[in-house]
Coordinates of C-alpha atoms in Angstrom, one line a residue:
Q156 CA 27.6 -29.5 -25.5
V157 CA 25.0 -31.1 -24.2
L158 CA 23.2 -30.1 -21.3
E159 CA 19.9 -32.5 -20.6
G160 CA 17.8 -32.0 -17.6
P161 CA 14.3 -29.7 -16.3
I162 CA 14.9 -26.4 -17.1
D163 CA 14.7 -25.2 -13.7
E164 CA 17.9 -26.7 -12.7
L165 CA 19.5 -25.1 -15.6
D166 CA 21.8 -22.0 -13.7
A167 CA 22.5 -24.6 -11.7
K168 CA 24.0 -27.5 -13.9
I169 CA 25.8 -24.8 -15.7
A170 CA 27.1 -23.7 -12.3
E171 CA 28.7 -27.0 -11.7
Q172 CA 30.3 -27.3 -15.5
N173 CA 31.3 -24.0 -16.5
P174 CA 29.5 -20.7 -15.4
D175 CA 30.8 -19.5 -19.1
T176 CA 28.4 -21.5 -21.3
R177 CA 27.1 -20.2 -23.8
F178 CA 24.2 -22.1 -26.1
E179 CA 23.2 -22.2 -29.3
A180 CA 19.8 -23.5 -29.1
I181 CA 18.1 -24.3 -26.1
L182 CA 14.8 -26.9 -26.9
G183 CA 12.1 -27.4 -24.4
R184 CA 8.9 -29.2 -24.6
N185 CA 6.7 -28.2 -21.7
A186 CA 9.3 -26.9 -19.7
L187 CA 7.7 -24.4 -18.4
G188 CA 3.9 -24.8 -18.0
T189 CA 3.7 -26.1 -14.1
L190 CA 7.0 -23.7 -12.8
T191 CA 5.8 -20.5 -10.7
D192 CA 9.3 -18.2 -11.6
K193 CA 8.9 -18.4 -15.4
E194 CA 10.1 -14.9 -15.1
Q195 CA 13.9 -16.2 -13.7
I196 CA 14.3 -18.9 -15.6
I197 CA 13.7 -16.9 -19.1
T198 CA 16.5 -14.4 -18.3
T199 CA 18.7 -17.3 -16.9
L200 CA 18.3 -18.6 -20.6
H201 CA 19.1 -15.8 -22.0
Q202 CA 21.9 -14.6 -20.6
H203 CA 23.1 -18.7 -21.0
L204 CA 22.4 -17.7 -24.8
A205 CA 25.1 -17.5 -27.3
P206 CA 24.6 -14.2 -29.6
Q207 CA 23.1 -16.0 -32.4
G208 CA 21.5 -18.4 -30.4
R209 CA 17.8 -19.3 -30.2
V210 CA 15.5 -21.1 -27.5
S211 CA 12.8 -23.5 -29.7
L212 CA 10.2 -24.1 -27.2
V213 CA 6.7 -25.6 -27.1
E214 CA 4.1 -25.6 -24.2
T215 CA 0.4 -26.6 -24.3
L216 CA -1.3 -24.0 -23.8
S217 CA -3.0 -25.7 -21.0
R218 CA -5.5 -22.5 -20.2
K219 CA -7.3 -23.9 -23.6
S220 CA -7.4 -27.5 -22.3
Q221 CA -9.9 -29.9 -23.6
R222 CA -13.6 -29.3 -21.5
L223 CA -14.9 -32.4 -19.8
Y224 CA -18.4 -31.0 -19.5
Q225 CA -18.4 -30.2 -23.3
L226 CA -17.9 -34.5 -23.9
V227 CA -21.4 -34.6 -21.9
D228 CA -24.9 -34.3 -22.5
L229 CA -25.6 -31.4 -20.0
D230 CA -29.6 -31.7 -20.5
R231 CA -29.8 -34.4 -18.1
F232 CA -29.5 -32.2 -15.3
D233 CA -31.7 -29.3 -14.2
P234 CA -30.2 -26.4 -15.5
D235 CA -28.8 -24.8 -12.6
L236 CA -26.7 -28.0 -12.1
S237 CA -25.6 -27.9 -15.9
Q238 CA -24.5 -24.1 -15.1
R239 CA -22.6 -24.8 -11.3
L240 CA -20.9 -27.8 -13.2
A241 CA -19.3 -25.7 -16.3
A242 CA -18.8 -23.0 -14.2
A243 CA -16.5 -24.5 -11.3
E244 CA -14.8 -26.4 -14.6
E245 CA -13.8 -23.2 -15.8
A246 CA -12.8 -21.6 -12.6
I247 CA -9.7 -24.7 -12.4
Y248 CA -8.6 -22.5 -15.5
S249 CA -8.6 -19.2 -14.4
D250 CA -6.8 -20.0 -11.3
T251 CA -4.7 -16.6 -11.4
E252 CA -3.2 -18.6 -8.3
H253 CA -1.8 -21.6 -10.7
P254 CA 1.0 -21.3 -12.4
Q255 CA -0.3 -23.9 -15.3
V256 CA -2.9 -22.4 -16.2
N257 CA -2.2 -18.2 -15.2
W258 CA -0.7 -17.7 -18.7
D259 CA -1.5 -17.3 -21.7
T260 CA 0.5 -16.6 -25.5
A261 CA 1.0 -12.9 -24.3
D262 CA 2.6 -13.2 -21.0
L263 CA 4.8 -15.4 -22.3
E264 CA 6.0 -13.4 -25.3
A265 CA 5.9 -10.4 -22.8
I266 CA 8.4 -12.5 -20.1
F267 CA 10.4 -13.2 -23.0
S268 CA 10.6 -9.3 -23.9
I269 CA 11.1 -8.4 -20.5
A270 CA 14.3 -11.0 -20.4
G271 CA 15.9 -9.5 -23.0
F272 CA 14.9 -11.3 -26.2
S273 CA 14.8 -8.9 -28.7
R274 CA 13.0 -11.0 -31.5
V275 CA 10.3 -13.6 -30.4
Q276 CA 7.9 -15.2 -32.2
T277 CA 5.2 -17.1 -31.1
R278 CA 2.5 -19.7 -33.3
I279 CA -0.6 -21.2 -31.9
E280 CA -2.0 -24.8 -33.1
E281 CA -4.8 -26.7 -32.3
I282 CA -4.7 -30.0 -32.1
R283 CA -7.7 -32.1 -32.3
T284 CA -7.5 -35.5 -31.7
Q285 CA -9.3 -39.0 -30.5
R286 CA -8.8 -40.1 -27.3
H287 CA -10.2 -43.4 -25.6
I288 CA -11.6 -42.5 -22.5
D289 CA -11.3 -46.0 -20.4
S290 CA -13.0 -46.5 -16.5
R291 CA -9.2 -45.8 -15.7
Q292 CA -9.1 -42.3 -16.6
L293 CA -12.7 -42.1 -15.0
N294 CA -11.2 -42.9 -12.0
H295 CA -8.5 -40.8 -12.1
W296 CA -10.5 -37.7 -12.6
F297 CA -13.1 -38.7 -10.1
S298 CA -10.5 -39.8 -7.2
R299 CA -10.0 -37.0 -4.4
G300 CA -6.6 -36.5 -5.1
G301 CA -3.6 -35.8 -3.1
E302 CA -2.7 -32.1 -1.4
Q303 CA -0.3 -31.6 -4.4
R304 CA -1.7 -33.0 -7.0
H305 CA -5.3 -31.7 -7.2
T306 CA -8.3 -34.3 -9.0
Y307 CA -11.1 -32.8 -11.6
A308 CA -13.3 -34.0 -8.7
H309 CA -11.0 -31.4 -6.1
Y310 CA -12.1 -28.7 -8.2
L311 CA -15.8 -29.3 -9.0
A312 CA -16.2 -30.4 -5.0
Q313 CA -15.5 -26.7 -4.5
D314 CA -19.0 -25.9 -5.9
L315 CA -20.7 -29.1 -5.6
D316 CA -22.0 -31.2 -3.1
E317 CA -21.6 -35.2 -2.4
D318 CA -24.5 -35.8 -4.4
E319 CA -24.2 -33.4 -7.2
L320 CA -20.5 -34.9 -7.7
D321 CA -22.0 -38.3 -7.9
Q322 CA -24.7 -37.1 -10.5
V323 CA -22.0 -35.6 -12.4
R324 CA -19.7 -39.3 -12.2
K325 CA -22.7 -41.2 -13.5
L326 CA -23.5 -39.1 -16.4
F327 CA -19.2 -38.9 -17.0
E328 CA -19.8 -42.7 -16.8
L329 CA -22.6 -43.5 -18.7
N330 CA -21.9 -41.1 -21.4
L331 CA -18.1 -41.2 -21.7
A332 CA -16.9 -45.1 -20.0
G333 CA -15.1 -47.0 -23.3
R334 CA -15.7 -44.4 -25.8
V335 CA -13.4 -42.4 -28.2
V336 CA -14.5 -39.1 -27.7
D337 CA -12.8 -35.6 -29.9
W338 CA -10.3 -34.1 -28.1
T339 CA -8.6 -31.0 -28.7
K340 CA -5.4 -29.7 -27.2
T341 CA -3.9 -26.6 -27.6
H342 CA 0.4 -25.9 -28.0
I343 CA 2.2 -22.4 -28.1
F344 CA 5.2 -22.8 -30.4
L345 CA 7.9 -20.1 -29.6
L346 CA 10.9 -18.9 -31.4
A347 CA 12.9 -16.5 -29.4
E348 CA 16.3 -14.8 -30.1
P349 CA 18.4 -12.4 -27.9

């Protein structure tokens, strides 16, 4: 049997079909990253895994995402603005309340162990690619965003005033618009067995 869908709906889907269902394999790609109750979801995975089953996940480690301020020449700003820009962006990735960035490899390993998995293996892979930055991407980064989906500019505005934010946007446009940049992503490959 193959079940497909968001991992946080797994328990309900199984209950609908057959509560005694046990899976030989559970696969996911960025299945946990933004979910708030990772512990409960991983416990559910353990409960529905066959004795010889495996969970295999690949998760983007957003905490280690490419820092945008590293792509531009901050020497064009006074040192104070440069430091505050870097600090404001780093604060995005250290937000203990944000489920996409408030965990790391050790946290994921611990959650799986607590849920009852006896064997948890992880491997971290840093992937370097080239990324074209177009005006649409820049507009997205510097739009205000909504209540549910905050943008880069929203987070920066907590530490920078409007004039400073405008200076940052202009620097990004000057340094990045229409250019291809080196881009780094970090992935966790996780394999867990009961």
